[in-house]
JSON list of C-alpha atoms in Angstrom, two decimals:
[
{"chain": "A", "resi": 96, "resn": "MET", "atom": "CA", "xyz": [10.58, -81.40, 2.10]},
{"chain": "A", "resi": 97, "resn": "LYS", "atom": "CA", "xyz": [10.79, -77.72, 1.37]},
{"chain": "A", "resi": 98, "resn": "ALA", "atom": "CA", "xyz": [7.77, -75.44, 1.35]},
{"chain": "A", "resi": 99, "resn": "THR", "atom": "CA", "xyz": [6.88, -71.79, 1.03]},
{"chain": "A", "resi": 100, "resn": "GLY", "atom": "CA", "xyz": [4.25, -70.19, 3.21]},
{"chain": "A", "resi": 101, "resn": "PHE", "atom": "CA", "xyz": [1.62, -67.60, 2.43]},
{"chain": "A", "resi": 102, "resn": "ALA", "atom": "CA", "xyz": [-1.21, -65.89, 4.27]},
{"chain": "A", "resi": 103, "resn": "CYS", "atom": "CA", "xyz": [-4.28, -64.04, 3.02]},
{"chain": "A", "resi": 104, "resn": "VAL", "atom": "CA", "xyz": [-7.19, -61.99, 4.28]},
{"chain": "A", "resi": 105, "resn": "PHE", "atom": "CA", "xyz": [-10.65, -62.74, 2.91]},
{"chain": "A", "resi": 106, "resn": "PHE", "atom": "CA", "xyz": [-13.18, -59.92, 2.66]},
{"chain": "A", "resi": 107, "resn": "THR", "atom": "CA", "xyz": [-16.76, -59.70, 1.48]},
{"chain": "A", "resi": 108, "resn": "ASP", "atom": "CA", "xyz": [-19.06, -56.77, 1.11]},
{"chain": "A", "resi": 109, "resn": "GLU", "atom": "CA", "xyz": [-22.05, -56.38, 3.40]},
{"chain": "A", "resi": 110, "resn": "ALA", "atom": "CA", "xyz": [-24.08, -58.71, 1.14]},
{"chain": "A", "resi": 111, "resn": "ASP", "atom": "CA", "xyz": [-21.45, -61.47, 1.60]},
{"chain": "A", "resi": 112, "resn": "ARG", "atom": "CA", "xyz": [-20.12, -61.19, -1.95]},
{"chain": "A", "resi": 113, "resn": "PRO", "atom": "CA", "xyz": [-16.39, -62.04, -2.13]},
{"chain": "A", "resi": 114, "resn": "LEU", "atom": "CA", "xyz": [-13.89, -59.29, -2.82]},
{"chain": "A", "resi": 115, "resn": "GLN", "atom": "CA", "xyz": [-10.84, -60.12, -4.93]},
{"chain": "A", "resi": 116, "resn": "LEU", "atom": "CA", "xyz": [-7.95, -58.27, -6.54]},
{"chain": "A", "resi": 117, "resn": "ARG", "atom": "CA", "xyz": [-6.89, -58.68, -10.18]},
{"chain": "A", "resi": 118, "resn": "SER", "atom": "CA", "xyz": [-3.24, -59.58, -10.53]},
{"chain": "A", "resi": 119, "resn": "VAL", "atom": "CA", "xyz": [-1.02, -57.77, -13.02]},
{"chain": "A", "resi": 120, "resn": "TYR", "atom": "CA", "xyz": [1.60, -60.53, -12.97]},
{"chain": "A", "resi": 121, "resn": "SER", "atom": "CA", "xyz": [-0.36, -63.80, -13.10]},
{"chain": "A", "resi": 122, "resn": "ALA", "atom": "CA", "xyz": [-2.51, -64.50, -16.14]},
{"chain": "A", "resi": 123, "resn": "ASP", "atom": "CA", "xyz": [-3.01, -68.08, -14.89]},
{"chain": "A", "resi": 124, "resn": "HIS", "atom": "CA", "xyz": [-4.42, -66.91, -11.54]},
{"chain": "A", "resi": 125, "resn": "PRO", "atom": "CA", "xyz": [-5.93, -63.50, -12.32]},
{"chain": "A", "resi": 126, "resn": "TRP", "atom": "CA", "xyz": [-8.12, -63.03, -9.23]},
{"chain": "A", "resi": 127, "resn": "GLN", "atom": "CA", "xyz": [-6.58, -63.21, -5.79]},
{"chain": "A", "resi": 128, "resn": "LEU", "atom": "CA", "xyz": [-7.26, -62.52, -2.14]},
{"chain": "A", "resi": 129, "resn": "ALA", "atom": "CA", "xyz": [-5.23, -59.84, -0.39]},
{"chain": "A", "resi": 130, "resn": "GLY", "atom": "CA", "xyz": [-2.14, -61.66, 0.78]},
{"chain": "A", "resi": 131, "resn": "GLY", "atom": "CA", "xyz": [1.17, -63.11, -0.20]},
{"chain": "A", "resi": 132, "resn": "THR", "atom": "CA", "xyz": [4.32, -65.00, 0.66]},
{"chain": "A", "resi": 133, "resn": "MET", "atom": "CA", "xyz": [5.72, -64.99, 4.18]},
{"chain": "A", "resi": 134, "resn": "ASP", "atom": "CA", "xyz": [8.98, -63.14, 4.76]},
{"chain": "A", "resi": 135, "resn": "PRO", "atom": "CA", "xyz": [11.73, -64.86, 6.76]},
{"chain": "A", "resi": 136, "resn": "GLY", "atom": "CA", "xyz": [10.92, -64.75, 10.50]},
{"chain": "A", "resi": 137, "resn": "GLU", "atom": "CA", "xyz": [7.33, -63.67, 9.90]},
{"chain": "A", "resi": 138, "resn": "ARG", "atom": "CA", "xyz": [4.34, -65.49, 11.38]},
{"chain": "A", "resi": 139, "resn": "PRO", "atom": "CA", "xyz": [1.19, -66.15, 9.30]},
{"chain": "A", "resi": 140, "resn": "TRP", "atom": "CA", "xyz": [-0.95, -63.40, 10.83]},
{"chain": "A", "resi": 141, "resn": "GLN", "atom": "CA", "xyz": [1.89, -60.89, 10.45]},
{"chain": "A", "resi": 142, "resn": "THR", "atom": "CA", "xyz": [2.13, -61.81, 6.77]},
{"chain": "A", "resi": 143, "resn": "ALA", "atom": "CA", "xyz": [-1.62, -61.52, 6.20]},
{"chain": "A", "resi": 144, "resn": "ALA", "atom": "CA", "xyz": [-1.82, -58.12, 7.90]},
{"chain": "A", "resi": 145, "resn": "ARG", "atom": "CA", "xyz": [1.30, -56.75, 6.16]},
{"chain": "A", "resi": 146, "resn": "GLU", "atom": "CA", "xyz": [0.28, -57.98, 2.72]},
{"chain": "A", "resi": 147, "resn": "CYS", "atom": "CA", "xyz": [-3.28, -56.70, 3.17]},
{"chain": "A", "resi": 148, "resn": "ARG", "atom": "CA", "xyz": [-1.99, -53.25, 4.14]},
{"chain": "A", "resi": 149, "resn": "GLU", "atom": "CA", "xyz": [0.50, -53.17, 1.24]},
{"chain": "A", "resi": 150, "resn": "GLU", "atom": "CA", "xyz": [-1.99, -54.38, -1.35]},
{"chain": "A", "resi": 151, "resn": "THR", "atom": "CA", "xyz": [-5.16, -52.53, -0.27]},
{"chain": "A", "resi": 152, "resn": "GLY", "atom": "CA", "xyz": [-4.27, -49.89, 2.31]},
{"chain": "A", "resi": 153, "resn": "ILE", "atom": "CA", "xyz": [-6.54, -51.67, 4.81]},
{"chain": "A", "resi": 154, "resn": "THR", "atom": "CA", "xyz": [-5.15, -52.27, 8.30]},
{"chain": "A", "resi": 155, "resn": "VAL", "atom": "CA", "xyz": [-6.68, -55.35, 9.90]},
{"chain": "A", "resi": 156, "resn": "GLU", "atom": "CA", "xyz": [-6.57, -56.06, 13.61]},
{"chain": "A", "resi": 157, "resn": "GLY", "atom": "CA", "xyz": [-6.25, -59.58, 14.85]},
{"chain": "A", "resi": 158, "resn": "PRO", "atom": "CA", "xyz": [-5.46, -62.30, 14.37]},
{"chain": "A", "resi": 159, "resn": "THR", "atom": "CA", "xyz": [-8.96, -63.04, 13.16]},
{"chain": "A", "resi": 160, "resn": "ALA", "atom": "CA", "xyz": [-10.75, -66.34, 12.61]},
{"chain": "A", "resi": 161, "resn": "LEU", "atom": "CA", "xyz": [-8.91, -68.87, 10.48]},
{"chain": "A", "resi": 162, "resn": "LEU", "atom": "CA", "xyz": [-11.09, -69.76, 7.50]},
{"chain": "A", "resi": 163, "resn": "ALA", "atom": "CA", "xyz": [-8.87, -72.14, 5.54]},
{"chain": "A", "resi": 164, "resn": "VAL", "atom": "CA", "xyz": [-5.62, -74.03, 5.37]},
{"chain": "A", "resi": 165, "resn": "VAL", "atom": "CA", "xyz": [-4.39, -74.41, 1.79]},
{"chain": "A", "resi": 166, "resn": "TYR", "atom": "CA", "xyz": [-1.78, -76.87, 0.55]},
{"chain": "A", "resi": 167, "resn": "GLY", "atom": "CA", "xyz": [-0.29, -77.49, -2.87]},
{"chain": "A", "resi": 168, "resn": "LEU", "atom": "CA", "xyz": [2.31, -79.81, -4.33]},
{"chain": "A", "resi": 169, "resn": "PRO", "atom": "CA", "xyz": [5.26, -78.33, -6.23]},
{"chain": "A", "resi": 170, "resn": "GLY", "atom": "CA", "xyz": [5.28, -78.18, -10.01]},
{"chain": "A", "resi": 171, "resn": "GLY", "atom": "CA", "xyz": [7.30, -76.93, -12.93]},
{"chain": "A", "resi": 172, "resn": "GLU", "atom": "CA", "xyz": [6.20, -73.35, -12.33]},
{"chain": "A", "resi": 173, "resn": "TRP", "atom": "CA", "xyz": [6.98, -73.49, -8.61]},
{"chain": "A", "resi": 174, "resn": "PRO", "atom": "CA", "xyz": [9.60, -75.91, -7.20]},
{"chain": "A", "resi": 175, "resn": "TYR", "atom": "CA", "xyz": [8.32, -76.05, -3.61]},
{"chain": "A", "resi": 176, "resn": "SER", "atom": "CA", "xyz": [5.23, -77.25, -1.83]},
{"chain": "A", "resi": 177, "resn": "THR", "atom": "CA", "xyz": [2.99, -74.37, -0.82]},
{"chain": "A", "resi": 178, "resn": "MET", "atom": "CA", "xyz": [1.24, -74.07, 2.54]},
{"chain": "A", "resi": 179, "resn": "GLY", "atom": "CA", "xyz": [-0.95, -71.16, 3.42]},
{"chain": "A", "resi": 180, "resn": "VAL", "atom": "CA", "xyz": [-3.76, -69.85, 5.55]},
{"chain": "A", "resi": 181, "resn": "VAL", "atom": "CA", "xyz": [-6.74, -67.62, 4.91]},
{"chain": "A", "resi": 182, "resn": "PHE", "atom": "CA", "xyz": [-7.98, -65.35, 7.70]},
{"chain": "A", "resi": 183, "resn": "ASP", "atom": "CA", "xyz": [-11.42, -63.73, 7.87]},
{"chain": "A", "resi": 184, "resn": "GLY", "atom": "CA", "xyz": [-11.20, -59.98, 7.25]},
{"chain": "A", "resi": 185, "resn": "GLY", "atom": "CA", "xyz": [-14.92, -59.50, 7.74]},
{"chain": "A", "resi": 186, "resn": "ARG", "atom": "CA", "xyz": [-17.45, -57.51, 5.79]},
{"chain": "A", "resi": 187, "resn": "LEU", "atom": "CA", "xyz": [-16.49, -54.18, 4.26]},
{"chain": "A", "resi": 188, "resn": "THR", "atom": "CA", "xyz": [-18.84, -51.28, 3.69]},
{"chain": "A", "resi": 189, "resn": "GLU", "atom": "CA", "xyz": [-19.17, -49.72, 0.28]},
{"chain": "A", "resi": 190, "resn": "ALA", "atom": "CA", "xyz": [-17.13, -46.75, 1.53]},
{"chain": "A", "resi": 191, "resn": "GLN", "atom": "CA", "xyz": [-14.34, -49.06, 2.75]},
{"chain": "A", "resi": 192, "resn": "ILE", "atom": "CA", "xyz": [-14.25, -50.85, -0.60]},
{"chain": "A", "resi": 193, "resn": "GLU", "atom": "CA", "xyz": [-14.15, -47.56, -2.49]},
{"chain": "A", "resi": 194, "resn": "SER", "atom": "CA", "xyz": [-11.25, -46.39, -0.30]},
{"chain": "A", "resi": 195, "resn": "ILE", "atom": "CA", "xyz": [-9.02, -49.38, -1.24]},
{"chain": "A", "resi": 196, "resn": "VAL", "atom": "CA", "xyz": [-5.69, -48.23, -2.65]},
{"chain": "A", "resi": 197, "resn": "LEU", "atom": "CA", "xyz": [-4.06, -50.89, -4.81]},
{"chain": "A", "resi": 198, "resn": "ASP", "atom": "CA", "xyz": [-0.35, -51.46, -5.26]},
{"chain": "A", "resi": 199, "resn": "PRO", "atom": "CA", "xyz": [-0.13, -51.03, -9.06]},
{"chain": "A", "resi": 200, "resn": "GLU", "atom": "CA", "xyz": [2.87, -53.36, -9.24]},
{"chain": "A", "resi": 201, "resn": "GLU", "atom": "CA", "xyz": [0.63, -56.19, -8.01]},
{"chain": "A", "resi": 202, "resn": "HIS", "atom": "CA", "xyz": [-3.04, -55.47, -8.76]},
{"chain": "A", "resi": 203, "resn": "ASP", "atom": "CA", "xyz": [-5.02, -53.22, -11.06]},
{"chain": "A", "resi": 204, "resn": "GLU", "atom": "CA", "xyz": [-8.64, -53.80, -10.06]},
{"chain": "A", "resi": 205, "resn": "VAL", "atom": "CA", "xyz": [-10.83, -54.56, -7.06]},
{"chain": "A", "resi": 206, "resn": "ARG", "atom": "CA", "xyz": [-14.00, -56.45, -7.79]},
{"chain": "A", "resi": 207, "resn": "VAL", "atom": "CA", "xyz": [-16.92, -57.65, -5.64]},
{"chain": "A", "resi": 208, "resn": "LEU", "atom": "CA", "xyz": [-19.20, -60.27, -7.17]},
{"chain": "A", "resi": 209, "resn": "ALA", "atom": "CA", "xyz": [-21.66, -62.93, -6.07]},
{"chain": "A", "resi": 210, "resn": "LEU", "atom": "CA", "xyz": [-19.86, -66.27, -5.69]},
{"chain": "A", "resi": 211, "resn": "ASP", "atom": "CA", "xyz": [-21.31, -67.83, -8.87]},
{"chain": "A", "resi": 212, "resn": "ALA", "atom": "CA", "xyz": [-20.31, -64.77, -10.92]},
{"chain": "A", "resi": 213, "resn": "TRP", "atom": "CA", "xyz": [-16.63, -65.51, -10.10]},
{"chain": "A", "resi": 214, "resn": "ARG", "atom": "CA", "xyz": [-16.75, -68.99, -11.70]},
{"chain": "A", "resi": 215, "resn": "PRO", "atom": "CA", "xyz": [-16.18, -67.93, -15.36]},
{"chain": "A", "resi": 216, "resn": "LEU", "atom": "CA", "xyz": [-13.40, -65.52, -14.34]},
{"chain": "A", "resi": 217, "resn": "MET", "atom": "CA", "xyz": [-11.19, -68.06, -12.55]},
{"chain": "A", "resi": 218, "resn": "PRO", "atom": "CA", "xyz": [-9.56, -71.43, -13.18]},
{"chain": "A", "resi": 219, "resn": "PRO", "atom": "CA", "xyz": [-11.69, -74.23, -11.66]},
{"chain": "A", "resi": 220, "resn": "ARG", "atom": "CA", "xyz": [-9.20, -74.89, -8.85]},
{"chain": "A", "resi": 221, "resn": "ASP", "atom": "CA", "xyz": [-9.11, -71.21, -7.86]},
{"chain": "A", "resi": 222, "resn": "PHE", "atom": "CA", "xyz": [-12.90, -71.10, -7.83]},
{"chain": "A", "resi": 223, "resn": "ALA", "atom": "CA", "xyz": [-13.02, -74.27, -5.71]},
{"chain": "A", "resi": 224, "resn": "ARG", "atom": "CA", "xyz": [-10.70, -72.63, -3.17]},
{"chain": "A", "resi": 225, "resn": "LEU", "atom": "CA", "xyz": [-12.85, -69.49, -3.09]},
{"chain": "A", "resi": 226, "resn": "SER", "atom": "CA", "xyz": [-15.97, -71.65, -2.62]},
{"chain": "A", "resi": 227, "resn": "SER", "atom": "CA", "xyz": [-14.29, -73.51, 0.25]},
{"chain": "A", "resi": 228, "resn": "VAL", "atom": "CA", "xyz": [-13.42, -70.23, 1.96]},
{"chain": "A", "resi": 229, "resn": "MET", "atom": "CA", "xyz": [-17.01, -68.98, 1.56]},
{"chain": "A", "resi": 230, "resn": "GLU", "atom": "CA", "xyz": [-18.36, -72.25, 3.02]},
{"chain": "A", "resi": 231, "resn": "ALA", "atom": "CA", "xyz": [-15.97, -71.97, 5.98]},
{"chain": "A", "resi": 232, "resn": "ARG", "atom": "CA", "xyz": [-17.19, -68.42, 6.63]},
{"chain": "A", "resi": 233, "resn": "ARG", "atom": "CA", "xyz": [-20.82, -69.59, 6.42]},
{"chain": "A", "resi": 234, "resn": "THR", "atom": "CA", "xyz": [-20.44, -72.65, 8.66]},
{"chain": "A", "resi": 235, "resn": "GLY", "atom": "CA", "xyz": [-17.69, -71.56, 11.04]},
{"chain": "A", "resi": 236, "resn": "VAL", "atom": "CA", "xyz": [-15.74, -74.75, 10.21]},
{"chain": "A", "resi": 237, "resn": "THR", "atom": "CA", "xyz": [-12.20, -74.18, 8.93]},
{"chain": "A", "resi": 238, "resn": "ALA", "atom": "CA", "xyz": [-11.67, -75.53, 5.42]},
{"chain": "A", "resi": 239, "resn": "TYR", "atom": "CA", "xyz": [-8.78, -77.81, 4.50]},
{"chain": "A", "resi": 240, "resn": "PHE", "atom": "CA", "xyz": [-8.08, -77.31, 0.81]},
{"chain": "A", "resi": 241, "resn": "ASP", "atom": "CA", "xyz": [-5.25, -79.55, -0.39]},
{"chain": "A", "resi": 242, "resn": "THR", "atom": "CA", "xyz": [-5.43, -79.38, -4.18]},
{"chain": "A", "resi": 243, "resn": "TRP", "atom": "CA", "xyz": [-3.63, -76.08, -4.78]},
{"chain": "A", "resi": 244, "resn": "ASP", "atom": "CA", "xyz": [-1.08, -77.99, -6.90]},
{"chain": "A", "resi": 245, "resn": "TRP", "atom": "CA", "xyz": [1.04, -76.14, -9.43]},
{"chain": "A", "resi": 246, "resn": "GLU", "atom": "CA", "xyz": [0.82, -78.81, -12.15]},
{"chain": "A", "resi": 247, "resn": "THR", "atom": "CA", "xyz": [-2.87, -78.26, -12.95]},
{"chain": "A", "resi": 248, "resn": "ALA", "atom": "CA", "xyz": [-4.98, -75.15, -13.41]}
]
């Protein structure tokens, strides 16, 4: 079996509202966490920290708490299984959020909303993953989310 790996950093504001980035290249998955695909020889935390820095300008120290393990089966859009992890980036102040510098080749907006406000903006599976990550943050129990399949939205 072949698989690709990814790693993300999950942030909220001080009121525990999730922060996400709007993708310029994925209409099917418009709102994303800071993160991306692992480079050859890179470990998950290295990927999460590098991608976070590249996509937001935020340097995170860690590794931090692991919030979720995410798995998806391959599909027509993506020929490999996908395995990834989501690390806890903590709570950002309003000033930290305002200082985010996006990579315009990847994202064009930062948004912070209450969890339920994200539902109409995301495919159901993406919202379910975000909800799982929020629950893991709340309970301290790492989420195992294994329905990140490419065949369904």
